[in-house]
Amino acid sequence: MEELSTIFQRALVLSLASSSTGWGRIFGYTGLMELQTARLSLQEVTLADVAAIHQLHSLPETDEFNTLGIPDRLETTQRLVGEWVAHQNATPRTSYTFVMRLRTTQAFGGLMALNLGKVNFRSAEVWYKIHPTHWRQGYTTEALTALLDFGFSTLSLHRIEAGCAVENSASIRVLEKVGMQREGRKRQILPIRGEWVDNYFYAILETDRK
């Protein structure tokens, strides 16, 4: 897995290491996270991102496997983003929603998130939604690799899960490329455009990466 390179990320890990160990290290931290890879920056979402997120959610390409559906108006997206922003001030933190940007241009590339489960399970679920102009360039794999590294190395998670519609071949390729294993299939669990769709569920363990 690619090592995160930002000074900000290293400083955060060091400052948290002196508190409690493992998963609990991050719970008292309420600042905004930023992760970087060779080509990408993952910055926690802000209200300034509403317009770009609304445009992303309104595209038919990204709506193909989206359970939310296309938002009916901008205010719908504002409320959704407001909920994500509110989680940044929660204690303990229960989720991290990032905007993916290209480091060279700061162009908006999509969304990626990590939602934490119960503390004693040390588990979380990831999801992502990438703008079609940035498909098939390896960005999703690169960003997801960084997010998994954050989950395992910084949050000391034991297990990270993901799910995708069985016909979403592009997402399946990404999940398997980062080392996630398919563990099963749930029947007719995703409500997509008035139909019930089957879902594959994937997971990766901290021990899978050693």
GROMACS .gro file of C-alpha atoms in nm:
model
  210
    1MET     CA    1   0.000   0.000   0.000
    2GLU     CA    2   0.134   0.344  -0.086
    3GLU     CA    3   0.273   0.538   0.211
    4LEU     CA    4   0.105   0.873   0.282
    5SER     CA    5   0.350   1.154   0.229
    6THR     CA    6   0.207   1.475   0.370
    7ILE     CA    7   0.371   1.652   0.662
    8PHE     CA    8   0.021   1.718   0.794
    9GLN     CA    9  -0.061   1.349   0.809
   10ARG     CA   10   0.267   1.258   0.980
   11ALA     CA   11   0.224   1.535   1.236
   12LEU     CA   12  -0.129   1.420   1.312
   13VAL     CA   13  -0.019   1.063   1.375
   14LEU     CA   14   0.262   1.179   1.604
   15SER     CA   15   0.037   1.411   1.802
   16LEU     CA   16  -0.221   1.139   1.856
   17ALA     CA   17   0.026   0.867   1.945
   18SER     CA   18   0.093   1.020   2.283
   19SER     CA   19  -0.271   0.981   2.389
   20SER     CA   20  -0.445   0.645   2.413
   21THR     CA   21  -0.337   0.364   2.183
   22GLY     CA   22  -0.506   0.213   1.880
   23TRP     CA   23  -0.851   0.311   1.758
   24GLY     CA   24  -0.913   0.556   2.039
   25ARG     CA   25  -0.623   0.780   1.933
   26ILE     CA   26  -0.835   0.965   1.680
   27PHE     CA   27  -1.149   1.014   1.888
   28GLY     CA   28  -1.049   1.342   2.049
   29TYR     CA   29  -0.936   1.498   1.720
   30THR     CA   30  -1.189   1.731   1.556
   31GLY     CA   31  -0.976   1.908   1.295
   32LEU     CA   32  -1.004   1.851   0.920
   33MET     CA   33  -0.807   1.562   0.775
   34GLU     CA   34  -0.605   1.577   0.454
   35LEU     CA   35  -0.440   1.275   0.293
   36GLN     CA   36  -0.212   1.288  -0.010
   37THR     CA   37  -0.085   1.044  -0.266
   38ALA     CA   38   0.149   1.096  -0.559
   39ARG     CA   39  -0.127   1.251  -0.773
   40LEU     CA   40  -0.417   1.319  -0.540
   41SER     CA   41  -0.524   1.513  -0.235
   42LEU     CA   42  -0.809   1.386  -0.017
   43GLN     CA   43  -0.951   1.678   0.181
   44GLU     CA   44  -1.244   1.655   0.420
   45VAL     CA   45  -1.558   1.797   0.263
   46THR     CA   46  -1.672   2.156   0.333
   47LEU     CA   47  -1.983   2.354   0.242
   48ALA     CA   48  -1.780   2.518  -0.034
   49ASP     CA   49  -1.791   2.184  -0.216
   50VAL     CA   50  -2.173   2.174  -0.246
   51ALA     CA   51  -2.192   2.290  -0.610
   52ALA     CA   52  -1.934   2.038  -0.732
   53ILE     CA   53  -2.097   1.754  -0.534
   54HIS     CA   54  -2.441   1.849  -0.665
   55GLN     CA   55  -2.312   1.835  -1.021
   56LEU     CA   56  -2.151   1.495  -0.952
   57HIS     CA   57  -2.475   1.355  -0.808
   58SER     CA   58  -2.675   1.489  -1.101
   59LEU     CA   59  -2.480   1.301  -1.369
   60PRO     CA   60  -2.655   0.994  -1.516
   61GLU     CA   61  -2.321   0.810  -1.526
   62THR     CA   62  -2.271   0.836  -1.150
   63ASP     CA   63  -2.639   0.770  -1.083
   64GLU     CA   64  -2.630   0.430  -1.253
   65PHE     CA   65  -2.556   0.243  -0.928
   66ASN     CA   66  -2.649   0.519  -0.682
   67THR     CA   67  -2.912   0.444  -0.418
   68LEU     CA   68  -2.965   0.815  -0.342
   69GLY     CA   69  -3.096   0.899  -0.687
   70ILE     CA   70  -3.044   1.230  -0.866
   71PRO     CA   71  -3.112   1.521  -0.627
   72ASP     CA   72  -3.423   1.721  -0.713
   73ARG     CA   73  -3.265   2.056  -0.620
   74LEU     CA   74  -2.947   2.209  -0.483
   75GLU     CA   75  -3.092   2.231  -0.131
   76THR     CA   76  -3.110   1.852  -0.117
   77THR     CA   77  -2.735   1.832  -0.172
   78GLN     CA   78  -2.675   2.113   0.077
   79ARG     CA   79  -2.851   1.916   0.349
   80LEU     CA   80  -2.652   1.603   0.268
   81VAL     CA   81  -2.318   1.784   0.273
   82GLY     CA   82  -2.424   1.961   0.593
   83GLU     CA   83  -2.466   1.622   0.759
   84TRP     CA   84  -2.118   1.516   0.649
   85VAL     CA   85  -1.969   1.841   0.780
   86ALA     CA   86  -2.150   1.799   1.113
   87HIS     CA   87  -1.976   1.463   1.163
   88GLN     CA   88  -1.641   1.646   1.165
   89ASN     CA   89  -1.727   1.797   1.503
   90ALA     CA   90  -1.860   1.476   1.656
   91THR     CA   91  -1.689   1.318   1.955
   92PRO     CA   92  -1.609   1.044   1.894
   93ARG     CA   93  -1.570   1.070   1.517
   94THR     CA   94  -1.787   0.822   1.333
   95SER     CA   95  -1.716   0.908   0.971
   96TYR     CA   96  -1.476   1.085   0.736
   97THR     CA   97  -1.599   1.214   0.400
   98PHE     CA   98  -1.329   1.337   0.163
   99VAL     CA   99  -1.325   1.535  -0.158
  100MET     CA  100  -1.073   1.394  -0.404
  101ARG     CA  101  -0.873   1.656  -0.592
  102LEU     CA  102  -0.589   1.642  -0.844
  103ARG     CA  103  -0.277   1.781  -0.680
  104THR     CA  104  -0.156   1.956  -0.996
  105THR     CA  105  -0.476   2.152  -1.064
  106GLN     CA  106  -0.691   2.109  -0.750
  107ALA     CA  107  -0.968   1.997  -0.986
  108PHE     CA  108  -1.261   1.822  -0.815
  109GLY     CA  109  -1.242   1.449  -0.881
  110GLY     CA  110  -1.510   1.294  -0.664
  111LEU     CA  111  -1.592   1.172  -0.315
  112MET     CA  112  -1.455   0.901  -0.090
  113ALA     CA  113  -1.563   0.817   0.265
  114LEU     CA  114  -1.489   0.595   0.563
  115ASN     CA  115  -1.777   0.523   0.803
  116LEU     CA  116  -1.674   0.370   1.135
  117GLY     CA  117  -1.855   0.084   1.306
  118LYS     CA  118  -1.875  -0.002   1.675
  119VAL     CA  119  -1.551   0.063   1.859
  120ASN     CA  120  -1.501  -0.291   1.990
  121PHE     CA  121  -1.532  -0.434   1.637
  122ARG     CA  122  -1.262  -0.197   1.499
  123SER     CA  123  -1.437  -0.204   1.163
  124ALA     CA  124  -1.546   0.047   0.901
  125GLU     CA  125  -1.707   0.071   0.558
  126VAL     CA  126  -1.577   0.266   0.259
  127TRP     CA  127  -1.767   0.414  -0.032
  128TYR     CA  128  -1.668   0.636  -0.322
  129LYS     CA  129  -1.815   0.824  -0.615
  130ILE     CA  130  -1.579   0.950  -0.886
  131HIS     CA  131  -1.651   1.205  -1.159
  132PRO     CA  132  -1.665   1.036  -1.503
  133THR     CA  133  -1.393   1.264  -1.642
  134HIS     CA  134  -1.153   1.092  -1.401
  135TRP     CA  135  -1.254   0.731  -1.469
  136ARG     CA  136  -1.006   0.473  -1.602
  137GLN     CA  137  -0.697   0.666  -1.493
  138GLY     CA  138  -0.617   0.477  -1.173
  139TYR     CA  139  -0.732   0.760  -0.946
  140THR     CA  140  -0.994   0.557  -0.760
  141THR     CA  141  -0.747   0.280  -0.681
  142GLU     CA  142  -0.487   0.534  -0.569
  143ALA     CA  143  -0.730   0.721  -0.344
  144LEU     CA  144  -0.883   0.406  -0.196
  145THR     CA  145  -0.537   0.270  -0.119
  146ALA     CA  146  -0.462   0.588   0.078
  147LEU     CA  147  -0.793   0.566   0.262
  148LEU     CA  148  -0.729   0.205   0.360
  149ASP     CA  149  -0.384   0.300   0.482
  150PHE     CA  150  -0.540   0.575   0.695
  151GLY     CA  151  -0.792   0.330   0.838
  152PHE     CA  152  -0.542   0.060   0.926
  153SER     CA  153  -0.234   0.264   1.015
  154THR     CA  154  -0.386   0.570   1.182
  155LEU     CA  155  -0.719   0.444   1.314
  156SER     CA  156  -0.587   0.094   1.392
  157LEU     CA  157  -0.886  -0.072   1.230
  158HIS     CA  158  -0.904  -0.449   1.204
  159ARG     CA  159  -1.149  -0.481   0.914
  160ILE     CA  160  -1.271  -0.249   0.636
  161GLU     CA  161  -1.572  -0.341   0.424
  162ALA     CA  162  -1.728  -0.223   0.098
  163GLY     CA  163  -2.023  -0.314  -0.116
  164CYS     CA  164  -2.122  -0.266  -0.479
  165ALA     CA  165  -2.399  -0.366  -0.717
  166VAL     CA  166  -2.323  -0.697  -0.886
  167GLU     CA  167  -2.329  -0.532  -1.230
  168ASN     CA  168  -2.085  -0.256  -1.131
  169SER     CA  169  -1.783  -0.416  -1.295
  170ALA     CA  170  -1.564  -0.104  -1.267
  171SER     CA  171  -1.608  -0.085  -0.890
  172ILE     CA  172  -1.549  -0.459  -0.857
  173ARG     CA  173  -1.214  -0.420  -1.033
  174VAL     CA  174  -1.110  -0.137  -0.800
  175LEU     CA  175  -1.205  -0.325  -0.483
  176GLU     CA  176  -1.018  -0.636  -0.591
  177LYS     CA  177  -0.717  -0.435  -0.709
  178VAL     CA  178  -0.666  -0.286  -0.360
  179GLY     CA  179  -0.678  -0.633  -0.205
  180MET     CA  180  -1.037  -0.661  -0.088
  181GLN     CA  181  -1.193  -1.006  -0.102
  182ARG     CA  182  -1.547  -1.088  -0.207
  183GLU     CA  183  -1.723  -1.247   0.089
  184GLY     CA  184  -2.075  -1.290  -0.035
  185ARG     CA  185  -2.381  -1.164  -0.215
  186LYS     CA  186  -2.692  -1.003  -0.071
  187ARG     CA  187  -3.005  -1.041  -0.278
  188GLN     CA  188  -3.222  -0.746  -0.375
  189ILE     CA  189  -3.084  -0.511  -0.111
  190LEU     CA  190  -3.008  -0.196  -0.315
  191PRO     CA  191  -3.300   0.029  -0.419
  192ILE     CA  192  -3.189   0.173  -0.752
  193ARG     CA  193  -3.435   0.362  -0.974
  194GLY     CA  194  -3.736   0.170  -0.853
  195GLU     CA  195  -3.579  -0.176  -0.868
  196TRP     CA  196  -3.416  -0.403  -0.610
  197VAL     CA  197  -3.058  -0.490  -0.704
  198ASP     CA  198  -2.820  -0.754  -0.567
  199ASN     CA  199  -2.504  -0.643  -0.390
  200TYR     CA  200  -2.159  -0.800  -0.354
  201PHE     CA  201  -1.990  -0.732  -0.024
  202TYR     CA  202  -1.614  -0.712   0.009
  203ALA     CA  203  -1.369  -0.679   0.299
  204ILE     CA  204  -1.001  -0.651   0.377
  205LEU     CA  205  -0.834  -0.730   0.711
  206GLU     CA  206  -0.532  -0.564   0.867
  207THR     CA  207  -0.356  -0.903   0.840
  208ASP     CA  208  -0.421  -0.918   0.464
  209ARG     CA  209  -0.181  -0.631   0.412
  210LYS     CA  210   0.120  -0.781   0.594
   0.00000   0.00000   0.00000
